[in-house]
GROMACS .gro file of C-alpha atoms in nm:
model
  223
    1UNK     CA    1  -2.714   0.462  -0.294
    2UNK     CA    2  -3.023   0.417  -0.509
    3UNK     CA    3  -2.973   0.548  -0.865
    4UNK     CA    4  -3.315   0.717  -0.867
    5UNK     CA    5  -3.229   0.895  -0.545
    6UNK     CA    6  -2.905   1.029  -0.697
    7UNK     CA    7  -3.097   1.162  -0.997
    8UNK     CA    8  -3.352   1.322  -0.765
    9UNK     CA    9  -3.082   1.495  -0.561
   10UNK     CA   10  -2.902   1.610  -0.875
   11UNK     CA   11  -3.218   1.758  -1.020
   12UNK     CA   12  -3.294   1.941  -0.697
   13UNK     CA   13  -2.944   2.085  -0.678
   14UNK     CA   14  -2.959   2.202  -1.037
   15UNK     CA   15  -3.293   2.373  -0.979
   16UNK     CA   16  -3.194   2.549  -0.657
   17UNK     CA   17  -2.827   2.634  -0.700
   18UNK     CA   18  -2.773   2.992  -0.810
   19UNK     CA   19  -2.548   3.067  -1.104
   20UNK     CA   20  -2.202   3.154  -0.979
   21UNK     CA   21  -2.023   3.471  -1.081
   22UNK     CA   22  -1.775   3.264  -1.284
   23UNK     CA   23  -2.056   3.096  -1.476
   24UNK     CA   24  -2.227   3.429  -1.537
   25UNK     CA   25  -1.903   3.576  -1.666
   26UNK     CA   26  -1.857   3.280  -1.900
   27UNK     CA   27  -2.207   3.344  -2.035
   28UNK     CA   28  -2.113   3.707  -2.105
   29UNK     CA   29  -1.850   3.586  -2.352
   30UNK     CA   30  -2.083   3.337  -2.515
   31UNK     CA   31  -2.367   3.584  -2.565
   32UNK     CA   32  -2.372   3.869  -2.819
   33UNK     CA   33  -2.061   4.085  -2.773
   34UNK     CA   34  -2.273   4.400  -2.823
   35UNK     CA   35  -2.436   4.331  -2.486
   36UNK     CA   36  -2.106   4.246  -2.318
   37UNK     CA   37  -2.064   4.576  -2.134
   38UNK     CA   38  -2.426   4.588  -2.015
   39UNK     CA   39  -2.409   4.230  -1.887
   40UNK     CA   40  -2.080   4.292  -1.707
   41UNK     CA   41  -2.217   4.600  -1.528
   42UNK     CA   42  -2.520   4.399  -1.415
   43UNK     CA   43  -2.287   4.138  -1.268
   44UNK     CA   44  -2.082   4.404  -1.093
   45UNK     CA   45  -2.392   4.510  -0.902
   46UNK     CA   46  -2.418   4.156  -0.766
   47UNK     CA   47  -2.065   4.151  -0.625
   48UNK     CA   48  -2.071   4.087  -0.251
   49UNK     CA   49  -1.760   3.896  -0.144
   50UNK     CA   50  -1.382   3.941  -0.140
   51UNK     CA   51  -1.327   3.652  -0.388
   52UNK     CA   52  -1.569   3.825  -0.624
   53UNK     CA   53  -1.374   4.151  -0.594
   54UNK     CA   54  -1.046   3.970  -0.664
   55UNK     CA   55  -1.199   3.819  -0.977
   56UNK     CA   56  -1.325   4.159  -1.095
   57UNK     CA   57  -0.988   4.320  -1.034
   58UNK     CA   58  -0.814   4.051  -1.238
   59UNK     CA   59  -1.077   4.069  -1.509
   60UNK     CA   60  -1.055   4.448  -1.532
   61UNK     CA   61  -0.678   4.430  -1.571
   62UNK     CA   62  -0.719   4.158  -1.835
   63UNK     CA   63  -0.955   4.378  -2.038
   64UNK     CA   64  -0.757   4.698  -1.979
   65UNK     CA   65  -0.417   4.561  -2.081
   66UNK     CA   66  -0.560   4.413  -2.401
   67UNK     CA   67  -0.758   4.730  -2.477
   68UNK     CA   68  -1.062   4.508  -2.528
   69UNK     CA   69  -1.340   4.700  -2.702
   70UNK     CA   70  -1.646   4.571  -2.885
   71UNK     CA   71  -1.444   4.511  -3.202
   72UNK     CA   72  -1.183   4.302  -3.020
   73UNK     CA   73  -1.454   4.109  -2.835
   74UNK     CA   74  -1.629   4.038  -3.164
   75UNK     CA   75  -1.306   3.902  -3.314
   76UNK     CA   76  -1.252   3.686  -3.005
   77UNK     CA   77  -1.609   3.555  -3.039
   78UNK     CA   78  -1.534   3.456  -3.399
   79UNK     CA   79  -1.218   3.274  -3.294
   80UNK     CA   80  -1.404   3.091  -3.020
   81UNK     CA   81  -1.674   2.989  -3.264
   82UNK     CA   82  -1.416   2.864  -3.515
   83UNK     CA   83  -1.239   2.658  -3.249
   84UNK     CA   84  -1.529   2.414  -3.225
   85UNK     CA   85  -1.497   2.420  -2.845
   86UNK     CA   86  -1.643   2.760  -2.768
   87UNK     CA   87  -1.789   2.689  -2.422
   88UNK     CA   88  -1.485   2.490  -2.306
   89UNK     CA   89  -1.236   2.751  -2.426
   90UNK     CA   90  -1.430   3.042  -2.275
   91UNK     CA   91  -1.452   2.854  -1.946
   92UNK     CA   92  -1.075   2.795  -1.945
   93UNK     CA   93  -1.004   3.164  -2.015
   94UNK     CA   94  -1.234   3.288  -1.739
   95UNK     CA   95  -1.102   3.037  -1.486
   96UNK     CA   96  -0.747   3.135  -1.579
   97UNK     CA   97  -0.822   3.503  -1.514
   98UNK     CA   98  -0.980   3.406  -1.183
   99UNK     CA   99  -0.665   3.217  -1.076
  100UNK     CA  100  -0.423   3.503  -1.143
  101UNK     CA  101  -0.207   3.532  -0.831
  102UNK     CA  102  -0.015   3.843  -0.937
  103UNK     CA  103  -0.190   4.137  -1.106
  104UNK     CA  104   0.116   4.190  -1.326
  105UNK     CA  105   0.049   3.856  -1.496
  106UNK     CA  106  -0.291   3.975  -1.621
  107UNK     CA  107  -0.138   4.172  -1.906
  108UNK     CA  108   0.062   3.872  -2.029
  109UNK     CA  109  -0.249   3.655  -2.043
  110UNK     CA  110  -0.435   3.939  -2.212
  111UNK     CA  111  -0.159   3.980  -2.471
  112UNK     CA  112  -0.155   3.607  -2.542
  113UNK     CA  113  -0.529   3.626  -2.601
  114UNK     CA  114  -0.474   3.905  -2.854
  115UNK     CA  115  -0.217   3.683  -3.026
  116UNK     CA  116  -0.485   3.417  -3.073
  117UNK     CA  117  -0.716   3.679  -3.222
  118UNK     CA  118  -0.435   3.788  -3.458
  119UNK     CA  119  -0.376   3.428  -3.575
  120UNK     CA  120  -0.029   3.404  -3.421
  121UNK     CA  121  -0.127   3.079  -3.247
  122UNK     CA  122  -0.414   2.839  -3.194
  123UNK     CA  123  -0.594   2.772  -2.866
  124UNK     CA  124  -0.387   2.461  -2.791
  125UNK     CA  125  -0.063   2.658  -2.789
  126UNK     CA  126  -0.236   2.946  -2.611
  127UNK     CA  127  -0.343   2.735  -2.315
  128UNK     CA  128   0.002   2.573  -2.287
  129UNK     CA  129   0.161   2.918  -2.263
  130UNK     CA  130  -0.107   3.044  -2.025
  131UNK     CA  131  -0.041   2.748  -1.796
  132UNK     CA  132   0.330   2.837  -1.790
  133UNK     CA  133   0.245   3.194  -1.685
  134UNK     CA  134   0.030   3.054  -1.405
  135UNK     CA  135   0.311   2.830  -1.282
  136UNK     CA  136   0.585   3.092  -1.284
  137UNK     CA  137   0.649   3.360  -1.026
  138UNK     CA  138   0.678   3.707  -1.176
  139UNK     CA  139   1.058   3.706  -1.140
  140UNK     CA  140   1.077   3.400  -1.369
  141UNK     CA  141   0.884   3.582  -1.641
  142UNK     CA  142   1.103   3.892  -1.616
  143UNK     CA  143   1.421   3.686  -1.633
  144UNK     CA  144   1.292   3.489  -1.932
  145UNK     CA  145   1.202   3.804  -2.124
  146UNK     CA  146   1.539   3.962  -2.057
  147UNK     CA  147   1.754   3.658  -2.132
  148UNK     CA  148   1.582   3.435  -2.389
  149UNK     CA  149   1.782   3.592  -2.673
  150UNK     CA  150   2.101   3.466  -2.508
  151UNK     CA  151   2.000   3.124  -2.648
  152UNK     CA  152   2.156   2.924  -2.363
  153UNK     CA  153   2.134   2.928  -1.985
  154UNK     CA  154   2.391   2.808  -1.732
  155UNK     CA  155   2.327   2.488  -1.537
  156UNK     CA  156   2.368   2.669  -1.205
  157UNK     CA  157   2.100   2.928  -1.278
  158UNK     CA  158   1.831   2.952  -1.010
  159UNK     CA  159   1.551   2.942  -1.270
  160UNK     CA  160   1.654   2.605  -1.416
  161UNK     CA  161   1.412   2.380  -1.229
  162UNK     CA  162   1.101   2.587  -1.303
  163UNK     CA  163   1.202   2.642  -1.665
  164UNK     CA  164   1.260   2.269  -1.716
  165UNK     CA  165   0.930   2.175  -1.552
  166UNK     CA  166   0.740   2.410  -1.785
  167UNK     CA  167   0.914   2.325  -2.110
  168UNK     CA  168   1.110   2.650  -2.147
  169UNK     CA  169   1.453   2.487  -2.186
  170UNK     CA  170   1.612   2.162  -2.298
  171UNK     CA  171   1.944   2.001  -2.208
  172UNK     CA  172   2.250   2.051  -2.429
  173UNK     CA  173   2.618   1.976  -2.376
  174UNK     CA  174   2.736   2.207  -2.101
  175UNK     CA  175   2.400   2.348  -1.997
  176UNK     CA  176   2.055   2.425  -2.137
  177UNK     CA  177   1.902   2.608  -2.435
  178UNK     CA  178   1.567   2.783  -2.468
  179UNK     CA  179   1.284   2.604  -2.650
  180UNK     CA  180   1.047   2.739  -2.915
  181UNK     CA  181   0.786   2.750  -2.640
  182UNK     CA  182   1.002   2.998  -2.447
  183UNK     CA  183   1.044   3.223  -2.752
  184UNK     CA  184   0.670   3.207  -2.821
  185UNK     CA  185   0.585   3.302  -2.462
  186UNK     CA  186   0.812   3.607  -2.477
  187UNK     CA  187   0.723   3.720  -2.830
  188UNK     CA  188   0.347   3.671  -2.814
  189UNK     CA  189   0.291   3.728  -2.444
  190UNK     CA  190   0.549   3.897  -2.224
  191UNK     CA  191   0.689   4.131  -2.489
  192UNK     CA  192   0.406   4.135  -2.740
  193UNK     CA  193   0.464   4.396  -3.007
  194UNK     CA  194   0.843   4.357  -2.994
  195UNK     CA  195   1.026   4.115  -3.219
  196UNK     CA  196   1.232   3.853  -3.042
  197UNK     CA  197   1.558   3.738  -3.199
  198UNK     CA  198   1.561   3.362  -3.238
  199UNK     CA  199   1.874   3.159  -3.321
  200UNK     CA  200   1.914   3.070  -3.687
  201UNK     CA  201   2.041   2.731  -3.576
  202UNK     CA  202   1.934   2.588  -3.243
  203UNK     CA  203   2.188   2.405  -3.023
  204UNK     CA  204   2.165   2.028  -3.052
  205UNK     CA  205   1.971   1.849  -2.784
  206UNK     CA  206   2.182   1.629  -2.560
  207UNK     CA  207   2.095   1.263  -2.612
  208UNK     CA  208   2.102   1.061  -2.292
  209UNK     CA  209   2.170   0.700  -2.379
  210UNK     CA  210   2.010   0.430  -2.169
  211UNK     CA  211   2.227   0.140  -2.058
  212UNK     CA  212   2.157  -0.187  -2.239
  213UNK     CA  213   2.193  -0.542  -2.109
  214UNK     CA  214   2.533  -0.560  -2.280
  215UNK     CA  215   2.649  -0.251  -2.089
  216UNK     CA  216   2.530  -0.378  -1.752
  217UNK     CA  217   2.797  -0.445  -1.494
  218UNK     CA  218   2.800  -0.789  -1.335
  219UNK     CA  219   2.818  -0.741  -0.956
  220UNK     CA  220   2.770  -1.106  -0.867
  221UNK     CA  221   3.137  -1.182  -0.815
  222UNK     CA  222   3.213  -0.866  -0.622
  223UNK     CA  223   3.058  -0.969  -0.288
   0.00000   0.00000   0.00000
């Protein structure tokens, strides 16, 4: 396809495509926090579809659980500005809220956001923990919060696969142990406001040795 034609089509799309609700919500965070409430109410009046209502429900829970007021929003704006990636980070937060598949997860994401504001973590760690919340079913999060202080988890536990895939545990002799990431998720997200007891000395990680050429078995004479 002709390059000029592509540019022409792209320009036309940009001029005629309406701003989506997600984009408008992102702009609310980027603009002056004093106008946040007014801008949100204006967007609410534009809500027409079920997906829009799902987003608003998630977003309301996110704000409610974190008790977001103008002061909190101002502090978040400062953090976003300091990050050097304000637009990208705001976009990731809004899209995360939009993807929430269980309303009960909204408060955990909200509490993690407050932990960023309170300097408990940076945005890199925040988004890693948020992604774990997205990937887990609610039962995983409840189990993690109730059992992380046990330090280890049995190999036959039904949560093993999901915990391994999301970096919550590592292999030790005889089973698995919880990672720092798991303790961070519980302390700064799931049970924010409650101290979580971490082991003074973590169990040693099991080292899996790879076979070398010297260890290889010669099968040539066996057949």
